[in-house]
mmCIF file of C-alpha atoms in Angstrom:
data_model
loop_
_atom_site.group_PDB
_atom_site.id
_atom_site.type_symbol
_atom_site.label_atom_id
_atom_site.label_comp_id
_atom_site.label_asym_id
_atom_site.label_seq_id
_atom_site.Cartn_x
_atom_site.Cartn_y
_atom_site.Cartn_z
ATOM 1 C CA UNK A 198 0.000 0.000 0.000
ATOM 2 C CA UNK A 199 2.478 2.560 -1.236
ATOM 3 C CA UNK A 200 0.111 5.540 -1.426
ATOM 4 C CA UNK A 201 -0.616 5.237 2.289
ATOM 5 C CA UNK A 202 3.085 4.856 3.055
ATOM 6 C CA UNK A 203 3.941 7.851 0.875
ATOM 7 C CA UNK A 204 1.405 10.199 2.448
ATOM 8 C CA UNK A 205 2.312 9.230 5.992
ATOM 9 C CA UNK A 206 5.950 9.907 5.108
ATOM 10 C CA UNK A 207 5.239 13.304 3.549
ATOM 11 C CA UNK A 208 2.610 14.501 6.055
ATOM 12 C CA UNK A 209 3.265 15.528 9.656
ATOM 13 C CA UNK A 210 0.010 14.025 10.910
ATOM 14 C CA UNK A 211 -1.094 10.390 10.747
ATOM 15 C CA UNK A 212 -3.342 10.502 7.694
ATOM 16 C CA UNK A 213 -4.056 6.761 7.419
ATOM 17 C CA UNK A 214 -7.033 6.471 9.771
ATOM 18 C CA UNK A 215 -9.285 4.219 7.712
ATOM 19 C CA UNK A 216 -11.615 4.494 4.742
ATOM 20 C CA UNK A 217 -13.935 7.472 5.080
ATOM 21 C CA UNK A 218 -11.750 9.389 7.534
ATOM 22 C CA UNK A 219 -10.504 12.922 6.881
ATOM 23 C CA UNK A 220 -7.360 14.295 8.544
ATOM 24 C CA UNK A 221 -6.007 17.852 8.725
ATOM 25 C CA UNK A 222 -2.248 17.991 8.282
ATOM 26 C CA UNK A 223 0.768 19.952 7.190
ATOM 27 C CA UNK A 224 3.499 18.758 4.857
ATOM 28 C CA UNK A 225 6.898 19.950 6.063
ATOM 29 C CA UNK A 226 10.316 20.503 4.557
ATOM 30 C CA UNK A 227 13.452 19.080 6.152
ATOM 31 C CA UNK A 228 13.845 22.269 8.234
ATOM 32 C CA UNK A 229 10.405 21.700 9.776
ATOM 33 C CA UNK A 230 8.898 24.594 7.836
ATOM 34 C CA UNK A 231 5.366 24.268 6.485
ATOM 35 C CA UNK A 232 5.397 23.577 2.736
ATOM 36 C CA UNK A 233 1.707 22.708 2.467
ATOM 37 C CA UNK A 234 -1.444 22.775 4.571
ATOM 38 C CA UNK A 235 -4.341 20.530 3.542
ATOM 39 C CA UNK A 236 -6.737 17.725 4.372
ATOM 40 C CA UNK A 237 -6.356 14.087 3.369
ATOM 41 C CA UNK A 238 -9.363 11.791 2.972
ATOM 42 C CA UNK A 239 -8.867 8.046 2.657
ATOM 43 C CA UNK A 240 -11.092 6.851 -0.188
ATOM 44 C CA UNK A 241 -9.961 3.213 -0.373
ATOM 45 C CA UNK A 242 -7.135 1.095 1.005
ATOM 46 C CA UNK A 243 -4.618 2.761 -1.301
ATOM 47 C CA UNK A 244 -6.452 5.817 -2.654
ATOM 48 C CA UNK A 245 -6.548 9.223 -0.990
ATOM 49 C CA UNK A 246 -8.012 12.625 -1.821
ATOM 50 C CA UNK A 247 -5.906 15.655 -0.928
ATOM 51 C CA UNK A 248 -7.776 18.971 -0.707
ATOM 52 C CA UNK A 249 -5.836 22.213 -0.534
ATOM 53 C CA UNK A 250 -6.514 25.908 -1.048
ATOM 54 C CA UNK A 251 -7.481 27.013 -4.543
ATOM 55 C CA UNK A 252 -4.332 29.089 -5.016
ATOM 56 C CA UNK A 253 -1.977 26.339 -3.873
ATOM 57 C CA UNK A 254 -3.000 23.387 -6.028
ATOM 58 C CA UNK A 255 -0.091 23.582 -8.455
ATOM 59 C CA UNK A 256 2.450 24.204 -5.702
ATOM 60 C CA UNK A 257 1.230 21.301 -3.571
ATOM 61 C CA UNK A 258 0.969 18.867 -6.485
ATOM 62 C CA UNK A 259 4.505 19.676 -7.613
ATOM 63 C CA UNK A 260 5.793 19.352 -4.045
ATOM 64 C CA UNK A 261 4.290 15.865 -3.733
ATOM 65 C CA UNK A 262 5.587 14.867 -7.174
ATOM 66 C CA UNK A 263 9.066 16.045 -6.201
ATOM 67 C CA UNK A 264 8.991 14.013 -2.994
ATOM 68 C CA UNK A 265 7.785 10.929 -4.864
ATOM 69 C CA UNK A 266 10.699 11.193 -7.316
ATOM 70 C CA UNK A 267 13.305 11.832 -4.644
ATOM 71 C CA UNK A 268 12.170 9.053 -2.311
ATOM 72 C CA UNK A 269 11.643 6.145 -4.733
ATOM 73 C CA UNK A 270 7.844 6.220 -4.788
ATOM 74 C CA UNK A 271 7.872 5.915 -8.568
ATOM 75 C CA UNK A 272 4.665 3.875 -8.761
ATOM 76 C CA UNK A 273 2.592 6.536 -6.982
ATOM 77 C CA UNK A 274 -0.008 8.211 -9.219
ATOM 78 C CA UNK A 275 -0.711 11.844 -8.348
ATOM 79 C CA UNK A 276 -3.559 13.303 -10.390
ATOM 80 C CA UNK A 277 -5.005 16.811 -10.238
ATOM 81 C CA UNK A 278 -8.800 16.384 -10.443
ATOM 82 C CA UNK A 279 -9.707 19.980 -9.572
ATOM 83 C CA UNK A 280 -11.377 20.746 -12.908
ATOM 84 C CA UNK A 281 -13.442 17.551 -12.746
ATOM 85 C CA UNK A 282 -15.361 18.594 -9.643
ATOM 86 C CA UNK A 283 -17.242 21.494 -8.129
ATOM 87 C CA UNK A 284 -17.031 22.041 -4.381
ATOM 88 C CA UNK A 285 -19.837 23.607 -2.337
ATOM 89 C CA UNK A 286 -19.464 24.466 1.333
ATOM 90 C CA UNK A 287 -22.740 24.207 3.258
ATOM 91 C CA UNK A 288 -22.212 25.599 6.761
ATOM 92 C CA UNK A 289 -24.313 27.039 9.543
ATOM 93 C CA UNK A 290 -26.625 26.047 12.400
ATOM 94 C CA UNK A 291 -29.266 24.793 9.937
ATOM 95 C CA UNK A 292 -26.878 22.935 7.631
ATOM 96 C CA UNK A 293 -28.012 19.510 8.818
ATOM 97 C CA UNK A 294 -31.722 20.283 8.356
ATOM 98 C CA UNK A 295 -31.093 21.587 4.850
ATOM 99 C CA UNK A 296 -28.974 18.703 3.615
ATOM 100 C CA UNK A 297 -31.126 16.075 5.340
ATOM 101 C CA UNK A 298 -34.181 17.409 3.501
ATOM 102 C CA UNK A 299 -32.630 16.530 0.129
ATOM 103 C CA UNK A 300 -30.982 13.172 0.854
ATOM 104 C CA UNK A 301 -32.069 9.843 2.313
ATOM 105 C CA UNK A 302 -28.637 9.309 3.883
ATOM 106 C CA UNK A 303 -28.652 9.645 7.665
ATOM 107 C CA UNK A 304 -26.735 12.893 8.300
ATOM 108 C CA UNK A 305 -26.994 12.696 12.104
ATOM 109 C CA UNK A 306 -23.893 13.280 14.194
ATOM 110 C CA UNK A 307 -23.927 9.643 15.316
ATOM 111 C CA UNK A 308 -23.988 8.290 11.769
ATOM 112 C CA UNK A 309 -21.870 11.023 10.163
ATOM 113 C CA UNK A 310 -19.290 12.302 12.691
ATOM 114 C CA UNK A 311 -16.985 15.278 12.296
ATOM 115 C CA UNK A 312 -13.944 14.663 10.033
ATOM 116 C CA UNK A 313 -15.624 11.788 8.200
ATOM 117 C CA UNK A 314 -16.445 11.516 4.504
ATOM 118 C CA UNK A 315 -19.228 9.606 2.749
ATOM 119 C CA UNK A 316 -20.867 9.175 -0.637
ATOM 120 C CA UNK A 317 -24.450 10.432 -0.570
ATOM 121 C CA UNK A 318 -27.116 11.177 -3.164
ATOM 122 C CA UNK A 319 -28.781 14.540 -3.786
ATOM 123 C CA UNK A 320 -31.180 15.179 -6.675
ATOM 124 C CA UNK A 321 -30.246 11.846 -8.208
ATOM 125 C CA UNK A 322 -26.544 12.744 -8.180
ATOM 126 C CA UNK A 323 -23.974 10.658 -6.307
ATOM 127 C CA UNK A 324 -21.483 12.996 -4.628
ATOM 128 C CA UNK A 325 -18.946 13.046 -1.824
ATOM 129 C CA UNK A 326 -19.807 14.830 1.411
ATOM 130 C CA UNK A 327 -17.029 15.554 3.895
ATOM 131 C CA UNK A 328 -17.977 16.832 7.324
ATOM 132 C CA UNK A 329 -15.428 19.583 7.804
ATOM 133 C CA UNK A 330 -15.485 23.345 8.148
ATOM 134 C CA UNK A 331 -13.376 26.402 7.386
ATOM 135 C CA UNK A 332 -15.792 28.820 9.064
ATOM 136 C CA UNK A 333 -16.305 27.338 12.533
ATOM 137 C CA UNK A 334 -19.886 26.177 11.989
ATOM 138 C CA UNK A 335 -21.572 22.800 11.526
ATOM 139 C CA UNK A 336 -21.480 21.704 7.917
ATOM 140 C CA UNK A 337 -20.120 19.781 4.977
ATOM 141 C CA UNK A 338 -18.026 20.239 1.878
ATOM 142 C CA UNK A 339 -19.752 18.652 -1.107
ATOM 143 C CA UNK A 340 -17.744 17.414 -4.093
ATOM 144 C CA UNK A 341 -19.829 16.987 -7.237
ATOM 145 C CA UNK A 342 -18.824 16.064 -10.775
ATOM 146 C CA UNK A 343 -18.777 19.346 -12.671
ATOM 147 C CA UNK A 344 -21.465 18.482 -15.201
ATOM 148 C CA UNK A 345 -23.896 17.617 -12.372
ATOM 149 C CA UNK A 346 -23.106 20.553 -10.104
ATOM 150 C CA UNK A 347 -25.807 22.958 -11.272
ATOM 151 C CA UNK A 348 -28.538 20.422 -10.464
ATOM 152 C CA UNK A 349 -27.254 19.970 -6.915
ATOM 153 C CA UNK A 350 -26.780 23.729 -6.481
ATOM 154 C CA UNK A 351 -30.371 24.483 -7.464
ATOM 155 C CA UNK A 352 -31.671 21.764 -5.154
ATOM 156 C CA UNK A 353 -29.699 23.127 -2.194
ATOM 157 C CA UNK A 354 -30.708 26.733 -2.864
ATOM 158 C CA UNK A 355 -34.377 25.774 -2.938
ATOM 159 C CA UNK A 356 -34.035 23.650 0.199
ATOM 160 C CA UNK A 357 -32.362 26.503 2.043
ATOM 161 C CA UNK A 358 -35.036 29.121 1.388
ATOM 162 C CA UNK A 359 -36.999 28.191 4.501
ATOM 163 C CA UNK A 360 -33.878 28.137 6.677
ATOM 164 C CA UNK A 361 -32.477 31.598 5.999
ATOM 165 C CA UNK A 362 -29.622 30.286 3.877
ATOM 166 C CA UNK A 363 -27.501 32.866 2.057
ATOM 167 C CA UNK A 364 -24.813 32.502 -0.565
ATOM 168 C CA UNK A 365 -21.506 34.107 0.351
ATOM 169 C CA UNK A 366 -18.016 34.608 -0.994
ATOM 170 C CA UNK A 367 -14.413 34.641 0.063
ATOM 171 C CA UNK A 368 -14.426 37.757 2.245
ATOM 172 C CA UNK A 369 -17.221 36.384 4.413
ATOM 173 C CA UNK A 370 -15.344 33.105 4.779
ATOM 174 C CA UNK A 371 -12.146 35.022 5.583
ATOM 175 C CA UNK A 372 -13.836 36.868 8.458
ATOM 176 C CA UNK A 373 -15.182 33.638 9.927
ATOM 177 C CA UNK A 374 -11.928 31.718 9.639
ATOM 178 C CA UNK A 375 -10.076 34.543 11.425
ATOM 179 C CA UNK A 376 -12.597 34.388 14.274
ATOM 180 C CA UNK A 377 -12.013 30.651 14.515
ATOM 181 C CA UNK A 378 -8.244 30.941 14.211
ATOM 182 C CA UNK A 379 -7.915 28.664 11.190
ATOM 183 C CA UNK A 380 -4.502 29.222 9.601
ATOM 184 C CA UNK A 381 -3.963 30.039 5.927
ATOM 185 C CA UNK A 382 -0.806 29.050 4.086
ATOM 186 C CA UNK A 383 1.037 32.049 2.698
ATOM 187 C CA UNK A 384 -0.565 34.270 5.345
ATOM 188 C CA UNK A 385 -0.047 33.080 8.932
ATOM 189 C CA UNK A 386 1.983 30.003 7.985
ATOM 190 C CA UNK A 387 4.701 29.410 5.400
ATOM 191 C CA UNK A 388 7.942 27.562 4.741
ATOM 192 C CA UNK A 389 9.546 29.816 7.364
ATOM 193 C CA UNK A 390 7.182 28.832 10.190
ATOM 194 C CA UNK A 391 6.884 25.536 12.033
ATOM 195 C CA UNK A 392 3.806 23.935 13.628
ATOM 196 C CA UNK A 393 4.906 24.726 17.195
ATOM 197 C CA UNK A 394 5.131 28.475 16.535
ATOM 198 C CA UNK A 395 1.851 28.470 14.626
ATOM 199 C CA UNK A 396 -0.161 26.632 17.278
ATOM 200 C CA UNK A 397 -0.556 23.580 15.047
ATOM 201 C CA UNK A 398 1.125 21.004 17.243
ATOM 202 C CA UNK A 399 -2.186 19.132 17.502
ATOM 203 C CA UNK A 400 -1.779 18.202 13.821
ATOM 204 C CA UNK A 401 1.660 16.630 14.284
ATOM 205 C CA UNK A 402 1.998 12.899 15.009
ATOM 206 C CA UNK A 403 5.432 12.732 16.625
ATOM 207 C CA UNK A 404 4.803 9.078 17.511
ATOM 208 C CA UNK A 405 5.169 8.093 13.856
ATOM 209 C CA UNK A 406 8.476 6.370 13.103
ATOM 210 C CA UNK A 407 9.468 8.973 10.554
ATOM 211 C CA UNK A 408 8.179 11.754 8.362
ATOM 212 C CA UNK A 409 9.803 14.614 6.517
ATOM 213 C CA UNK A 410 10.716 17.326 8.998
ATOM 214 C CA UNK A 411 10.448 15.169 12.131
ATOM 215 C CA UNK A 412 14.103 15.523 13.104
ATOM 216 C CA UNK A 413 13.906 19.308 12.803
ATOM 217 C CA UNK A 414 10.675 19.385 14.829
ATOM 218 C CA UNK A 415 12.255 17.369 17.625
ATOM 219 C CA UNK A 416 14.870 20.088 17.964
ATOM 220 C CA UNK A 417 12.591 23.106 17.516
ATOM 221 C CA UNK A 418 10.049 21.798 20.047
ATOM 222 C CA UNK A 419 12.662 22.260 22.760
ATOM 223 C CA UNK A 420 13.376 25.839 21.737
ATOM 224 C CA UNK A 421 10.086 27.608 21.021
ATOM 225 C CA UNK A 422 10.742 31.351 21.272
ATOM 226 C CA UNK A 423 7.639 32.799 19.635
ATOM 227 C CA UNK A 424 3.958 32.110 19.241
ATOM 228 C CA UNK A 425 1.225 33.187 16.837
ATOM 229 C CA UNK A 426 -1.183 35.302 18.855
ATOM 230 C CA UNK A 427 -4.675 36.655 18.190
ATOM 231 C CA UNK A 428 -5.039 40.382 18.859
ATOM 232 C CA UNK A 429 -8.460 41.990 19.333
ATOM 233 C CA UNK A 430 -9.314 45.649 18.750
ATOM 234 C CA UNK A 431 -12.538 47.123 20.132
ATOM 235 C CA UNK A 432 -13.132 49.279 17.036
ATOM 236 C CA UNK A 433 -14.211 46.893 14.266
ATOM 237 C CA UNK A 434 -13.256 49.551 11.703
ATOM 238 C CA UNK A 435 -9.656 49.470 12.913
ATOM 239 C CA UNK A 436 -8.548 46.657 10.617
ATOM 240 C CA UNK A 437 -4.872 45.690 10.312
ATOM 241 C CA UNK A 438 -3.927 44.908 6.718
ATOM 242 C CA UNK A 439 -0.630 43.138 7.377
ATOM 243 C CA UNK A 440 2.963 44.045 8.279
ATOM 244 C CA UNK A 441 1.981 46.716 10.830
ATOM 245 C CA UNK A 442 4.490 46.872 13.727
ATOM 246 C CA UNK A 443 3.413 45.566 17.128
ATOM 247 C CA UNK A 444 4.784 47.287 20.225
ATOM 248 C CA UNK A 445 4.900 46.316 23.905
ATOM 249 C CA UNK A 446 6.273 48.805 26.418
ATOM 250 C CA UNK A 447 7.748 50.954 23.683
ATOM 251 C CA UNK A 448 9.605 48.045 22.067
ATOM 252 C CA UNK A 449 8.747 46.551 18.657
ATOM 253 C CA UNK A 450 8.112 42.840 19.251
ATOM 254 C CA UNK A 451 6.546 41.692 15.978
ATOM 255 C CA UNK A 452 4.505 42.520 12.896
ATOM 256 C CA UNK A 453 0.948 41.737 11.910
ATOM 257 C CA UNK A 454 0.622 38.715 9.595
ATOM 258 C CA UNK A 455 -3.106 38.966 8.862
ATOM 259 C CA UNK A 456 -6.199 40.844 9.909
ATOM 260 C CA UNK A 457 -9.861 41.432 9.272
ATOM 261 C CA UNK A 458 -13.224 42.276 10.749
ATOM 262 C CA UNK A 459 -14.859 39.787 13.094
ATOM 263 C CA UNK A 460 -18.538 40.447 12.557
ATOM 264 C CA UNK A 461 -19.686 37.809 15.047
ATOM 265 C CA UNK A 462 -17.401 39.227 17.730
ATOM 266 C CA UNK A 463 -17.995 42.854 16.787
ATOM 267 C CA UNK A 464 -14.243 43.498 16.887
ATOM 268 C CA UNK A 465 -11.290 43.780 14.530
ATOM 269 C CA UNK A 466 -8.790 40.900 14.568
ATOM 270 C CA UNK A 467 -5.075 40.684 13.889
ATOM 271 C CA UNK A 468 -2.583 37.828 14.077
ATOM 272 C CA UNK A 469 1.120 38.261 14.791
ATOM 273 C CA UNK A 470 4.077 36.140 15.855
ATOM 274 C CA UNK A 471 5.162 37.419 19.252
ATOM 275 C CA UNK A 472 7.898 36.492 21.748
ATOM 276 C CA UNK A 473 6.641 33.964 24.292
ATOM 277 C CA UNK A 474 6.927 36.561 27.059
ATOM 278 C CA UNK A 475 4.401 38.804 25.279
ATOM 279 C CA UNK A 476 2.037 36.174 23.882
ATOM 280 C CA UNK A 477 -0.149 35.378 26.889
ATOM 281 C CA UNK A 478 -3.873 36.150 26.834
ATOM 282 C CA UNK A 479 -4.600 39.521 28.396
ATOM 283 C CA UNK A 480 -1.343 41.128 27.264
ATOM 284 C CA UNK A 481 -1.926 44.760 26.252
ATOM 285 C CA UNK A 482 -0.018 45.952 23.207
ATOM 286 C CA UNK A 483 -0.057 48.666 20.555
ATOM 287 C CA UNK A 484 -0.284 48.352 16.782
ATOM 288 C CA UNK A 485 0.562 51.167 14.385
ATOM 289 C CA UNK A 486 -2.249 52.133 12.021
ATOM 290 C CA UNK A 487 -1.212 54.724 9.429
ATOM 291 C CA UNK A 488 1.135 56.508 11.806
ATOM 292 C CA UNK A 489 -1.049 56.225 14.912
ATOM 293 C CA UNK A 490 -0.631 53.642 17.680
ATOM 294 C CA UNK A 491 -3.829 51.841 18.692
ATOM 295 C CA UNK A 492 -4.286 49.530 21.652
ATOM 296 C CA UNK A 493 -5.142 45.857 21.313
ATOM 297 C CA UNK A 494 -5.207 42.849 23.611
ATOM 298 C CA UNK A 495 -4.061 39.249 23.170
ATOM 299 C CA UNK A 496 -7.066 36.918 23.350
ATOM 300 C CA UNK A 497 -7.407 33.200 24.019
ATOM 301 C CA UNK A 498 -7.962 31.084 20.910
ATOM 302 C CA UNK A 499 -10.223 30.150 19.385
ATOM 303 C CA UNK A 500 -12.014 33.471 19.629
ATOM 304 C CA UNK A 501 -15.318 31.932 18.506
ATOM 305 C CA UNK A 502 -16.944 28.814 20.006
ATOM 306 C CA UNK A 503 -13.901 27.809 22.086
ATOM 307 C CA UNK A 504 -15.312 24.359 22.942
ATOM 308 C CA UNK A 505 -16.040 23.541 19.263
ATOM 309 C CA UNK A 506 -19.623 22.719 20.224
ATOM 310 C CA UNK A 507 -20.990 24.078 16.946
ATOM 311 C CA UNK A 508 -18.815 22.108 14.553
ATOM 312 C CA UNK A 509 -19.377 18.896 16.525
ATOM 313 C CA UNK A 510 -23.134 19.339 16.961
#
């Protein structure tokens, strides 16, 4: 089962959990830096579906192909199927009622737990539903063959009319993922950051015999000097755009990596890597906005639904 062996070697997490299981993971370089950030779903004994951000598909595919060549996994087939499928994200407190109204498959939490993936039927179309979220709410990602997608879309839109469902785009998703503290590659995480600094240690399976970057992580875990922190600003209009200096006690201690408006919280949000001594919740700091210093406070993550009750409902 070389595909399973290959992915467990290239991913920091243990991604071979059984057919129908979905795992969130990073793929690291030999320095322990984050090369990729994606989910892996086991489809069959030796077939897996890797889902990454839209902008990173080519990068991640080429990274995996490079690792296959360099590590004698020549028989591994890596195929980009992005154009073959549409992906709809159905999320929110009424997501289960909406999807259950258009399928005979039992979508209950008991039968369809979080981080599991199943084939279901909607409007006569067989599709893959994965119970996962990028917005911090109950829901599913639906993968439909492209030529059948419009039929499923129309069915879902009609089913959602009585549940207050709205269509939304990237900026709405961006606000929600910031509130939940979900990391984005190329923004909060990159090849220059490791999982310990980024608060992603939960997605690292150090008990595995080996994986790319493990040796580096063993060393860096003993010497963590900074931490990605969430900064809240009371004025929701006071939005950091990125790279603004962060100051504590008159000393520059970091720069903003990302920011946005948290509409659920009613506050503006920023993320920055800060020295451990200045990264604790409750720490007061200043951020420079267009020449003026504004006060913010480090908050405990996740900012929204800290017990994850919504996504596991």
